[in-house]
Amino acid sequence: DGGITQSPKYLFRKEGQNVTLSCEQNLNHDAMYWYRQDPGQGLRLIYYSQIVNDFQKGDIAEGYSVSREKKESFPLTVTSAQKNPTAFYLCASSVRVMWNTEAFFGQGTRLTVV
Amino acid sequence: AQSVTQPDIHITVSEGASLELRCNYSYGATPYLFWYVQSPGQGLQLLLKYFSGDTLVQGIKGFEAEFKRSQSSFNLRKPSVHWSDAAEYFCAVGAGYGGSQGNLIFGKGTKLSVKP
């Protein structure tokens, strides 16, 4: 079945560590996105990519990094510079830029700092 | 700047009762509007969208929404709520320009609880 796969579902990070969240899609979509979700805050955009080898910062990119080497994959690294990384992270994709088309979301990764 | 407001953080309705979730937006052009639903610990699923044309749009699971330009609103409705509708609902506007160009701006969500 076509869709978006995020892994792992749960992730624990120690202080000072970098961790990488995986996002893979087999929908042949050009655009991919990372959102952060905190209780009562809605979704906030971290990074997005409209095409392979290109990505743009969203509203809260500090402390995060991404790469887009393949159309299917858009991994997110949460670096030690992110001071409050505990959150629910959602990856999404769309045929083209999201604002005028449907976005498809993964099941999310819950990251906890221990 | 574009923004989306969902005034109700949490709503509880009885099963079988009607439902209306409110959404107001601020946008300088013709908006692209969406409603998404999220079950606990899951991703988001598109319920319906409005791009142009008929201001009353039908979606999945028996939901509908009405675009009212004069009120800058896009409220979600359902005539009879089922227990399986308990979830969090997000309204979003497509930001075709500005700081989030190419992306959606989400409201903070309304959590729906359903009483038996």
Short mmCIF file of N, CA and C in Angstrom, two decimals, chain B residues 64-101:
data_model
loop_
_atom_site.label_atom_id
_atom_site.label_comp_id
_atom_site.label_asym_id
_atom_site.label_seq_id
_atom_site.Cartn_x
_atom_site.Cartn_y
_atom_site.Cartn_z
N GLU B 64 -19.18 17.89 6.85
CA GLU B 64 -19.29 18.95 5.88
C GLU B 64 -18.78 20.25 6.50
N ALA B 65 -18.45 21.20 5.66
CA ALA B 65 -17.98 22.50 6.14
C ALA B 65 -18.50 23.58 5.22
N GLU B 66 -18.72 24.75 5.77
CA GLU B 66 -19.23 25.87 5.00
C GLU B 66 -18.27 27.04 5.06
N PHE B 67 -17.87 27.51 3.92
CA PHE B 67 -17.00 28.67 3.80
C PHE B 67 -17.85 29.93 3.77
N LYS B 68 -17.58 30.84 4.68
CA LYS B 68 -18.28 32.13 4.73
C LYS B 68 -17.23 33.23 4.67
N ARG B 69 -17.09 33.80 3.50
CA ARG B 69 -16.06 34.82 3.30
C ARG B 69 -16.31 36.04 4.19
N SER B 70 -17.57 36.44 4.34
CA SER B 70 -17.90 37.65 5.11
C SER B 70 -17.53 37.50 6.57
N GLN B 71 -17.51 36.26 7.05
CA GLN B 71 -17.18 36.01 8.45
C GLN B 71 -15.78 35.42 8.62
N SER B 72 -15.08 35.23 7.52
CA SER B 72 -13.74 34.59 7.55
C SER B 72 -13.79 33.29 8.35
N SER B 73 -14.81 32.50 8.03
CA SER B 73 -14.98 31.26 8.79
C SER B 73 -15.09 30.05 7.89
N PHE B 74 -14.78 28.91 8.46
CA PHE B 74 -14.86 27.64 7.74
C PHE B 74 -15.20 26.59 8.78
N ASN B 75 -16.43 26.59 9.25
CA ASN B 75 -16.86 25.72 10.34
C ASN B 75 -17.17 24.31 9.86
N LEU B 76 -16.80 23.36 10.66
CA LEU B 76 -17.01 21.94 10.37
C LEU B 76 -18.27 21.47 11.07
N ARG B 77 -19.09 20.68 10.38
CA ARG B 77 -20.35 20.21 10.96
C ARG B 77 -20.55 18.73 10.69
N LYS B 78 -21.33 18.14 11.59
CA LYS B 78 -21.78 16.77 11.37
C LYS B 78 -23.16 16.64 12.02
N PRO B 79 -24.15 16.10 11.34
CA PRO B 79 -25.52 16.06 11.87
C PRO B 79 -25.66 15.14 13.08
N SER B 80 -24.93 14.03 13.09
CA SER B 80 -25.08 13.06 14.16
C SER B 80 -23.72 12.43 14.46
N VAL B 81 -23.23 12.69 15.65
CA VAL B 81 -21.88 12.27 16.01
C VAL B 81 -21.87 10.82 16.48
N HIS B 82 -20.84 10.11 16.09
CA HIS B 82 -20.63 8.72 16.50
C HIS B 82 -19.46 8.67 17.47
N TRP B 83 -19.45 7.65 18.32
CA TRP B 83 -18.38 7.56 19.32
C TRP B 83 -17.00 7.55 18.65
N SER B 84 -16.93 7.00 17.44
CA SER B 84 -15.64 6.90 16.75
C SER B 84 -15.14 8.26 16.23
N ASP B 85 -15.97 9.29 16.35
CA ASP B 85 -15.54 10.63 15.93
C ASP B 85 -14.67 11.32 16.97
N ALA B 86 -14.58 10.74 18.16
CA ALA B 86 -13.74 11.33 19.20
C ALA B 86 -12.29 11.38 18.72
N ALA B 87 -11.75 12.59 18.65
CA ALA B 87 -10.42 12.81 18.08
C ALA B 87 -10.10 14.29 18.22
N GLU B 88 -8.98 14.70 17.66
CA GLU B 88 -8.65 16.11 17.62
C GLU B 88 -8.76 16.58 16.17
N TYR B 89 -9.34 17.76 16.00
CA TYR B 89 -9.63 18.29 14.68
C TYR B 89 -8.85 19.58 14.45
N PHE B 90 -8.23 19.64 13.30
CA PHE B 90 -7.40 20.80 12.97
C PHE B 90 -7.91 21.46 11.69
N CYS B 91 -8.07 22.76 11.78
CA CYS B 91 -8.37 23.58 10.63
C CYS B 91 -7.06 24.14 10.11
N ALA B 92 -6.93 24.29 8.80
CA ALA B 92 -5.69 24.80 8.23
C ALA B 92 -5.98 25.67 7.01
N VAL B 93 -5.14 26.65 6.80
CA VAL B 93 -5.24 27.51 5.62
C VAL B 93 -3.96 27.37 4.81
N GLY B 94 -4.11 27.33 3.50
CA GLY B 94 -2.96 27.24 2.63
C GLY B 94 -2.32 28.59 2.45
N ALA B 95 -1.03 28.66 2.77
CA ALA B 95 -0.31 29.93 2.69
C ALA B 95 0.42 29.98 1.35
N GLY B 96 -0.21 30.62 0.39
CA GLY B 96 0.40 30.68 -0.93
C GLY B 96 1.52 31.69 -1.04
N TYR B 97 1.67 32.53 -0.02
CA TYR B 97 2.74 33.51 -0.05
C TYR B 97 3.14 33.80 1.39
N GLY B 98 4.20 34.54 1.52
CA GLY B 98 4.62 34.92 2.87
C GLY B 98 5.60 33.93 3.46
N GLY B 99 5.79 34.00 4.75
CA GLY B 99 6.84 33.24 5.43
C GLY B 99 6.70 31.75 5.32
N SER B 100 5.48 31.27 5.19
CA SER B 100 5.28 29.82 5.09
C SER B 100 4.83 29.44 3.69
N GLN B 101 5.37 30.13 2.73
CA GLN B 101 4.95 29.91 1.35
C GLN B 101 5.00 28.45 0.96
#
